[in-house]
Coordinates of C-alpha atoms in Angstrom, one line a residue:
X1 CA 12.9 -5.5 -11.4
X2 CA 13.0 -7.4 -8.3
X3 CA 9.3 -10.6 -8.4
X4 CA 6.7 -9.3 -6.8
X5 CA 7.3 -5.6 -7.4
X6 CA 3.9 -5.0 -8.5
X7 CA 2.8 -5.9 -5.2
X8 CA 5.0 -3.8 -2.6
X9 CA 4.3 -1.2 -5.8
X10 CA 0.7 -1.1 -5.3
X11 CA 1.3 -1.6 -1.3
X12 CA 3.6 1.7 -1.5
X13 CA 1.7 3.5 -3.4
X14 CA -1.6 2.9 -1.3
X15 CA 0.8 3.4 2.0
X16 CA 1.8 7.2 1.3
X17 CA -1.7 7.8 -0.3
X18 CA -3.5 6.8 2.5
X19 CA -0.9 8.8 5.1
X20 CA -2.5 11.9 4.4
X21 CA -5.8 11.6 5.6
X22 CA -5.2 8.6 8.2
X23 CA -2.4 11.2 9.7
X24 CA -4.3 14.1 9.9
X25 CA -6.4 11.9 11.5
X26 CA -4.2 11.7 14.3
X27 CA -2.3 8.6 12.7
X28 CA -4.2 5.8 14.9
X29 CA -5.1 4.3 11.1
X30 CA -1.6 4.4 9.6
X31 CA -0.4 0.7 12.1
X32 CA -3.0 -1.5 10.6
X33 CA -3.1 -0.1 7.2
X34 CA 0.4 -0.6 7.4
X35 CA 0.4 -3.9 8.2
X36 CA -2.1 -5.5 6.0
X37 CA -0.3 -4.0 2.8
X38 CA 3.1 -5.7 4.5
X39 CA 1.4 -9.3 4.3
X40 CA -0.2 -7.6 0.8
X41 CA 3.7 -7.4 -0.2
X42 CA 5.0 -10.5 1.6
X43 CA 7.8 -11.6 0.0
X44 CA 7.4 -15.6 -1.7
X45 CA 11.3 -15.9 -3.8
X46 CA 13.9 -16.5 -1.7
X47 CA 16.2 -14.5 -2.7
X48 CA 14.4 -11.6 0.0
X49 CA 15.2 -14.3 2.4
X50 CA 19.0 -14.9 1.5
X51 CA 21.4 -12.8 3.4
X52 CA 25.2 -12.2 2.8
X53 CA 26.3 -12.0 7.0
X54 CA 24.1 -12.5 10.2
X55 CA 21.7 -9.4 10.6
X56 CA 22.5 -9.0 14.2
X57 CA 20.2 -5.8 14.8
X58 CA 17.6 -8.2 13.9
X59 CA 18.4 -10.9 15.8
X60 CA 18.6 -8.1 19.1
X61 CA 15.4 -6.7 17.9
X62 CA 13.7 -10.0 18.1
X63 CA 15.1 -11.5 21.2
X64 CA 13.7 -7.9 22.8
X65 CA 10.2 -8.0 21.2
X66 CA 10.3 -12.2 22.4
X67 CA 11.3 -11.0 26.1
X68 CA 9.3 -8.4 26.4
X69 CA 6.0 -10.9 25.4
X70 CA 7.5 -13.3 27.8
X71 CA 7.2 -10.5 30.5
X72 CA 3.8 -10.3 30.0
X73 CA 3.1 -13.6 31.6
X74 CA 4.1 -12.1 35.1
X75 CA 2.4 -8.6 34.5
X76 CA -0.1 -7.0 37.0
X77 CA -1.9 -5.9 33.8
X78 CA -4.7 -8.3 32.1
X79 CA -5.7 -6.9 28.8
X80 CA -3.5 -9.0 26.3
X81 CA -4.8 -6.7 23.3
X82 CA -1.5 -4.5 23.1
X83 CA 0.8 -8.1 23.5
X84 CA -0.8 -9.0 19.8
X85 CA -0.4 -5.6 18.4
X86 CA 3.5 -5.5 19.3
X87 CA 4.2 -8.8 19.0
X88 CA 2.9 -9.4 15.4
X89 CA 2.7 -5.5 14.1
X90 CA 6.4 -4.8 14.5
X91 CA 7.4 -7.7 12.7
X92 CA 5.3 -6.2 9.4
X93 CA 6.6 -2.4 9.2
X94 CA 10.1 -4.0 9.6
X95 CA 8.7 -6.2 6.5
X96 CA 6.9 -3.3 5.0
X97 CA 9.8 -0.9 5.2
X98 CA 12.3 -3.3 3.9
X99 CA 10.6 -4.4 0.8
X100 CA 8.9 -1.2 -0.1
X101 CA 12.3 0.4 0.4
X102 CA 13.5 -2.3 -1.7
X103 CA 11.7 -1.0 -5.5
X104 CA 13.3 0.6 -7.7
X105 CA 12.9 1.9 -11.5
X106 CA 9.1 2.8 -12.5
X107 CA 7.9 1.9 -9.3
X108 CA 10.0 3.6 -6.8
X109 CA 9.6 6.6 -8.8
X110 CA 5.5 6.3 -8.4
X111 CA 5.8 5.5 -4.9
X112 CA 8.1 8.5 -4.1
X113 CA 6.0 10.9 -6.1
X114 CA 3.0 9.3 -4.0
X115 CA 5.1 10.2 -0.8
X116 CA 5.7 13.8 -1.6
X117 CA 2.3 14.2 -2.4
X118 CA 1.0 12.9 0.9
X119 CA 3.4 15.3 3.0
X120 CA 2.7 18.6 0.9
X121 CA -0.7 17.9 1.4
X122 CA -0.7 16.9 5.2
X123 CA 1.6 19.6 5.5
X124 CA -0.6 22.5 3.8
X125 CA -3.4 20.7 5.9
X126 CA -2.0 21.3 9.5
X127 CA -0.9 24.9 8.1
X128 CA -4.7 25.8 7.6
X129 CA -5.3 24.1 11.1
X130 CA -2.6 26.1 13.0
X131 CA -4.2 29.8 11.5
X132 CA -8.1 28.3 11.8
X133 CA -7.2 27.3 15.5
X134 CA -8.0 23.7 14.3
X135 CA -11.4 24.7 12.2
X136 CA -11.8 21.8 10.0
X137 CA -10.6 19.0 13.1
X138 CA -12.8 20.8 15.8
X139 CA -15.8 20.7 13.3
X140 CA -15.3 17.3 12.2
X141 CA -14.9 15.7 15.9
X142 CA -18.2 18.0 17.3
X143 CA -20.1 16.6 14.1
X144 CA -18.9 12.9 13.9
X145 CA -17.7 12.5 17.6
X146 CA -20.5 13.2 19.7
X147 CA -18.6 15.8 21.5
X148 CA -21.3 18.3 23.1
X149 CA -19.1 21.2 25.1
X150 CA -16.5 22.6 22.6
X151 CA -15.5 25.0 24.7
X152 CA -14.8 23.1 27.3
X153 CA -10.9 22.7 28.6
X154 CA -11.5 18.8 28.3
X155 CA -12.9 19.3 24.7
X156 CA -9.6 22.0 23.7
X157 CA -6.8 19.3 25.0
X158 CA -8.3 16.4 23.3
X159 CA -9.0 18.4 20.1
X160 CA -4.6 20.2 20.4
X161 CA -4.1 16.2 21.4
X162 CA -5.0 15.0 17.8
X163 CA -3.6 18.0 16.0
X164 CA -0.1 17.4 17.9
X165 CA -0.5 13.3 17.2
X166 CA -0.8 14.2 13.3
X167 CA 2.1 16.5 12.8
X168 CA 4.0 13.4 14.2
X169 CA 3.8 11.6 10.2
X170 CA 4.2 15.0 8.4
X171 CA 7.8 15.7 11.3
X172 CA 9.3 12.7 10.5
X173 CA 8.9 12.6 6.8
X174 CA 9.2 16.2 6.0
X175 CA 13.4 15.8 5.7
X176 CA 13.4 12.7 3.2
X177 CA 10.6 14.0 1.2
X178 CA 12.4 17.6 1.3
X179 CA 15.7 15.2 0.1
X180 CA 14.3 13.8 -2.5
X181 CA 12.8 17.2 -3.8
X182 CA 16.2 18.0 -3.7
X183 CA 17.4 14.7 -5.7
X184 CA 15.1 15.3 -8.2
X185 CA 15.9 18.8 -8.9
X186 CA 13.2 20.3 -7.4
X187 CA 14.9 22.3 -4.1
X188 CA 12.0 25.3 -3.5
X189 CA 9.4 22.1 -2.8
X190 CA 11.3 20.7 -0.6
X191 CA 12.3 23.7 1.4
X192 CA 8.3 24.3 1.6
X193 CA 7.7 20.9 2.8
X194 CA 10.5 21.1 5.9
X195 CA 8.9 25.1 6.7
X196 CA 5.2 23.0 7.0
X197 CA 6.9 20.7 9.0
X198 CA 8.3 23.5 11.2
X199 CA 5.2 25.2 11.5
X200 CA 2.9 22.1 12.8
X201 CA 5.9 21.1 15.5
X202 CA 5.8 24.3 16.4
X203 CA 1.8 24.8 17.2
X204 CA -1.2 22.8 18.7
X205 CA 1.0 23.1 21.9
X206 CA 3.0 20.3 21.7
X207 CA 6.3 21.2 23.1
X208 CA 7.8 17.5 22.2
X209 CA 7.2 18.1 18.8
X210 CA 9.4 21.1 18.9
X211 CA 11.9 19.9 21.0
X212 CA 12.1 16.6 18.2
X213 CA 12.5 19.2 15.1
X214 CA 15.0 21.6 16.8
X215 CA 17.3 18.1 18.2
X216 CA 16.5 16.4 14.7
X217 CA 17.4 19.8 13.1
X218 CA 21.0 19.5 14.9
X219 CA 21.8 15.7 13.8
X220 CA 20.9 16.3 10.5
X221 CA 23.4 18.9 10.1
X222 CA 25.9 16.7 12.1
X223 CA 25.5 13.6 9.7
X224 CA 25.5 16.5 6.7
X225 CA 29.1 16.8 7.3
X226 CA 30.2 13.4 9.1
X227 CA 27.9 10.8 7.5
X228 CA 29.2 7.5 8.9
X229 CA 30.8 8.9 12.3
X230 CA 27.6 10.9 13.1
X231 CA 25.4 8.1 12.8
X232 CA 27.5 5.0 14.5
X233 CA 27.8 8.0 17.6
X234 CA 24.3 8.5 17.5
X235 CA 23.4 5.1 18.0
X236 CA 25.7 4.4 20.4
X237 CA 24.8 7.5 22.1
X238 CA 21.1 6.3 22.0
X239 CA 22.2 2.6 23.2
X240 CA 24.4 4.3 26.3
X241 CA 21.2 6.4 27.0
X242 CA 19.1 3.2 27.4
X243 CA 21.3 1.9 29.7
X244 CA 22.5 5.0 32.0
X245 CA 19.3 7.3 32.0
X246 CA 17.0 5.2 33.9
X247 CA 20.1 4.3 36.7
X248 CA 20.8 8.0 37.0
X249 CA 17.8 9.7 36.6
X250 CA 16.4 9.7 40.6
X251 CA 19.6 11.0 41.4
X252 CA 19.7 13.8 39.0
X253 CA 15.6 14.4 39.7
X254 CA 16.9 15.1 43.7
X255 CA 19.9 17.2 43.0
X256 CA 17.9 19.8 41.2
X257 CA 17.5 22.9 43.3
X258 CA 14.2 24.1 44.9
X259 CA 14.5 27.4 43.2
X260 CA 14.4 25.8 39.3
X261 CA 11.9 23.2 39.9
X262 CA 9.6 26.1 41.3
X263 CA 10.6 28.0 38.3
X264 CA 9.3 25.2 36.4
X265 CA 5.7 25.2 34.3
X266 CA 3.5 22.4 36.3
X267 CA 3.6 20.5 33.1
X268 CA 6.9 19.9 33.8
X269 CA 7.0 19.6 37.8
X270 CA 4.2 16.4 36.7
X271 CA 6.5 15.2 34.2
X272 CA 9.7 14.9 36.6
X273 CA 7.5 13.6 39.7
X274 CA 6.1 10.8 37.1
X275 CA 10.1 10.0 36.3
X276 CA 11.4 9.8 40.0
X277 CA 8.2 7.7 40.9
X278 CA 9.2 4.9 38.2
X279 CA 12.6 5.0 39.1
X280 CA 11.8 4.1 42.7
X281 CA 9.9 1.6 41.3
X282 CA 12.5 0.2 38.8
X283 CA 15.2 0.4 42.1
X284 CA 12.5 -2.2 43.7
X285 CA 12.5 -5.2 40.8
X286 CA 15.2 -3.9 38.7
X287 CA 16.5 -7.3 36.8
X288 CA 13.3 -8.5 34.6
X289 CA 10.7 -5.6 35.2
X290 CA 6.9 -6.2 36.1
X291 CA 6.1 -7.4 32.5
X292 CA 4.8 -5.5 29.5
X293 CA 2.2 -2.9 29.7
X294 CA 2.8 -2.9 34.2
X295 CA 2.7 0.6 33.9
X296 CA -1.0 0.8 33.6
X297 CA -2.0 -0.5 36.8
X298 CA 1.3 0.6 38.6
X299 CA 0.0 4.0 39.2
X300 CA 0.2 6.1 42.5
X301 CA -0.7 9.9 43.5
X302 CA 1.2 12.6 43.6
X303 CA 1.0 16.6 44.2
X304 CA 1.5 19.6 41.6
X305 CA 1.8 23.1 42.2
X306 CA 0.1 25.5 39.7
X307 CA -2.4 28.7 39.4
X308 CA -1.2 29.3 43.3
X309 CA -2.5 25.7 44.7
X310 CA -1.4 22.5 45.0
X311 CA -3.1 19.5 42.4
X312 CA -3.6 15.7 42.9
X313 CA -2.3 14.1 40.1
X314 CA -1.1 10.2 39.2
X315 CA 2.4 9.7 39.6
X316 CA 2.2 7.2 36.7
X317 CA -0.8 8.0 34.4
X318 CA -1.0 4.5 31.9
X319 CA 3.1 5.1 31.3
X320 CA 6.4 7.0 32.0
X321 CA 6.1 9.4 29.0
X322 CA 9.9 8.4 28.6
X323 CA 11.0 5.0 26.8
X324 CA 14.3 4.6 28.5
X325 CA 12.5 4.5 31.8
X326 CA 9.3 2.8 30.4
X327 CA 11.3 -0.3 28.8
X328 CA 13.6 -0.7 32.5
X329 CA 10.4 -0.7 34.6
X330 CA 8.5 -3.6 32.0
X331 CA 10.9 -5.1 31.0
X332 CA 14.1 -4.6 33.3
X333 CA 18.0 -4.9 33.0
X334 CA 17.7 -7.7 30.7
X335 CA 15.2 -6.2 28.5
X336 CA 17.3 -3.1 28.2
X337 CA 20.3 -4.6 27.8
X338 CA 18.6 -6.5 24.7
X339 CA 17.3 -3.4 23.1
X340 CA 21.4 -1.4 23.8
X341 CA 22.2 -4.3 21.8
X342 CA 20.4 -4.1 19.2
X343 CA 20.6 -0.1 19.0
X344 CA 24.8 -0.5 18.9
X345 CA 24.2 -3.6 16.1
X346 CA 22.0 -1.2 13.8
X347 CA 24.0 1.5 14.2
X348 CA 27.0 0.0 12.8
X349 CA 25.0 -2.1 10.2
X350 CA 23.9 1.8 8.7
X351 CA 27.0 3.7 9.1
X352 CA 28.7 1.0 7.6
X353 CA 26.4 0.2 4.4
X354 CA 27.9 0.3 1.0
X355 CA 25.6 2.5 -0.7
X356 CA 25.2 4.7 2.1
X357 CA 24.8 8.3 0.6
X358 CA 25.0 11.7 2.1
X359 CA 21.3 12.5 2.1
X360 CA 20.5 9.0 3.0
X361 CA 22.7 9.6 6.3
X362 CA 21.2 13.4 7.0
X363 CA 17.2 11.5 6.3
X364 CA 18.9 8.6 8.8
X365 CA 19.8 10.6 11.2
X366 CA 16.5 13.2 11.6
X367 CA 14.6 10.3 11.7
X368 CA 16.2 8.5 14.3
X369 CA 16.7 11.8 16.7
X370 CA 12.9 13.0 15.9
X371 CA 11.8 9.6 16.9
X372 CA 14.0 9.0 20.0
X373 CA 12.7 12.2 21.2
X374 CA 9.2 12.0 21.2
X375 CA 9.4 8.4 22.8
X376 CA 11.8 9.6 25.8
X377 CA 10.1 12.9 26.3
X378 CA 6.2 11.9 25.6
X379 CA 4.9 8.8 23.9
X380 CA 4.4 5.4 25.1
X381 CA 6.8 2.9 24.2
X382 CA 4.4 0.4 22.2
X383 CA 1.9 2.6 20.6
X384 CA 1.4 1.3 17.9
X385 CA 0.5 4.4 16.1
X386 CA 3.9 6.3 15.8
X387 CA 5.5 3.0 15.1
X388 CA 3.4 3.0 11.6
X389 CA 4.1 6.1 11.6
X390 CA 7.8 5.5 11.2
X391 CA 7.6 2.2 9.1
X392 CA 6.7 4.7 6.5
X393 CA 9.3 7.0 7.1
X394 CA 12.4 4.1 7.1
X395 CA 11.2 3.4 3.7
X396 CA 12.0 6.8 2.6
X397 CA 15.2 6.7 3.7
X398 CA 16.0 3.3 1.5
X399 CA 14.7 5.8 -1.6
X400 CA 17.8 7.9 -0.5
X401 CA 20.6 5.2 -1.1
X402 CA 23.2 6.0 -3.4
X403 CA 22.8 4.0 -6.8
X404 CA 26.2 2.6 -6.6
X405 CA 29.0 1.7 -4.0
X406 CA 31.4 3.8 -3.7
X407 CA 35.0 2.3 -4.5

């Protein structure tokens, strides 16, 4: 028993407890409850501190969270709110997952029975929200939210908005709470968990959701059989992606013939006019971006064909909806190359770790392809809420190591 256990205990414990309700929620809870038990279960002996060789995935990770602060001094955009909420909350889930992940005897065991708790529960939540059409959500937000037209198209977006946001927590934990079902003995709970998982990415309309299980789905089952090899490719693939996508991406966008963008639902025509506008704009200051959070005011118009008309929509509404193309327009070539860095470092810091087990490697790699996905297909770059979101999910992932090296 490591000093301080009692305290990232407690913090565990109340982290998973409080992921249930805070992510059916819509998970906008889960960053600052997050972050206040991370300072609860800061670290005082040194020994936390000590490290055996030079943590460069660290070191990459922090020079990229410093430039991309820096950046912000030359950004069109004036609200310094999200700067704070990067710039110190990252720093605590890295904390949080790292010394949570860290317990071991009584406490791990409380904290994991805590975490399989909360996903059965959020799970068997979003199940009764995907039959009831989002019953208990839609009645809470018309009693508590002011919200007067519920039939309203506005009113059914937001509402499928939230549902989508809170299968997000219950996605990316489902596999390491189904794995540690399974390491405990207790396979039919886990299979239950991963088929509630499946049916929340697969409903509230969502489509990156889906796409995030069925791509997670396939790198689990890679890493299943090549542990090691799967994961340093994935993170290299990852690392090339940030790199190549946003270069490439305009050219692809034009290439694409007339008859399969009309084919296309508007949802998607939006999403690939939205991609080709920033990567003009990237082509224009390419080297150190126009600072963090510039794609808020660097908006533009642009049209959409649907229902037999064409629509005026933004051609950058508040950000890219893809992180490779969101982190080369804010924060450039030197940005990205900071982050490709850091991806490659991390990669072969995992796939090389000592205790590195077979169901740790599977949990490893879901995680990381779930995540990747929803950021390059959907969600903002810095919002905060998915990275909470998977703080909580890294530290399952530590619960997965093997107990000893293997020889």
């Amino acid at each position: 028993m490591q000093r301080g256990d009692t305290r990232a205990g407690w913090a565990g414990l109340l982290a998973f407890a409080f992921a249930w309700p805070f992510g059916g929620a819509g998970g906008l809870l889960i960053p600052p409850l997050v972050s206040l038990l991370a300072i609860i279960a800061f670290p005082i002996h040194r020994d936390f501190w000590q490290v055996a060789r030079i943590p460069w995935a660290l070191l990459f990770a922090g020079a990229f969270l410093v430039w991309a602060m820096i950046s912000f001094t030359w950004s069109p955009h004036d609200d310094a709110r999200q700067l704070w909420k990067t710039g110190l909350g990252i720093p605590l889930y890295i904390l949080f997952a790292v010394r949570v992940g860290q317990l071991d005897g009584a406490w791990r065991r409380r904290v994991e029975a805590t975490l399989l708790f909360a996903v059965l529960g959020l799970g068997l939540f979003l199940f009764s929200e995907s039959l009831t059409d989002g019953a208990a959500t839609r009645g809470f937000k018309l009693a508590e939210e002011g919200h007067s037209d519920a039939e309203g198209a506005g009113f059914e977006i937001y509402l499928y908005r939230s549902l989508g946001h809170a299968a997000v927590p219950l996605i990316l934990l489902s596999v390491p709470a189904a794995l540690l079902s399974l390491k405990a003995g207790g396979p039919l709970v886990g299979g239950i968990i991963v088929a509630l998982a499946g049916v929340a990415a697969f409903s509230f309309g969502t489509e990156v959701n889906a796409v995030a299980f069925i791509l997670g789905a396939i790198a689990a089952g890679l890493a299943a059989v090549w542990p090691r090899t799967a994961l340093a490719c994935l993170f290299g693939l990852v690392a090339g992606a940030v790199i190549v996508v946003p270069l490439v991406m305009p050219s692809l966008i034009d290439g694409l013939p007339v008859w399969f963008r009309d084919a296309l639902p508007a949802s998607f025509e939006w999403r690939l006019q939205i991609w080709s506008y920033t990567g003009d704009l990237i082509r224009e200051q390419p080297w150190f971006g126009y600072g963090m959070e510039a794609s808020r005011p660097l908006n533009g118009q642009a049209e959409v064909f649907a229902h037999g008309r064409f629509h005026d929509v933004e051609a950058l509404p508040m950000h890219p909806h893809n992180a490779t193309l969101q982190v080369w327009l804010e924060t450039g070539a030197v940005g990205a190359a900071l982050l490709a860095g850091g991806l490659v470092a991390l990669g072969g810091r995992v796939a090389a770790a000592p205790r590195l087990s077979r169901l740790q490697a599977i949990a490893a790699a879901w995680i990381t392809v779930v995540y990747v996905s929803l950021i390059v297909f959907s969600y903002g770059v810095w919002q905060e809420w998915h990275q909470g979101t998977l703080a909580l999910a890294a530290t399952s992932v530590f619960f997965l190591a093997a107990k000893k090296s293997p020889r």
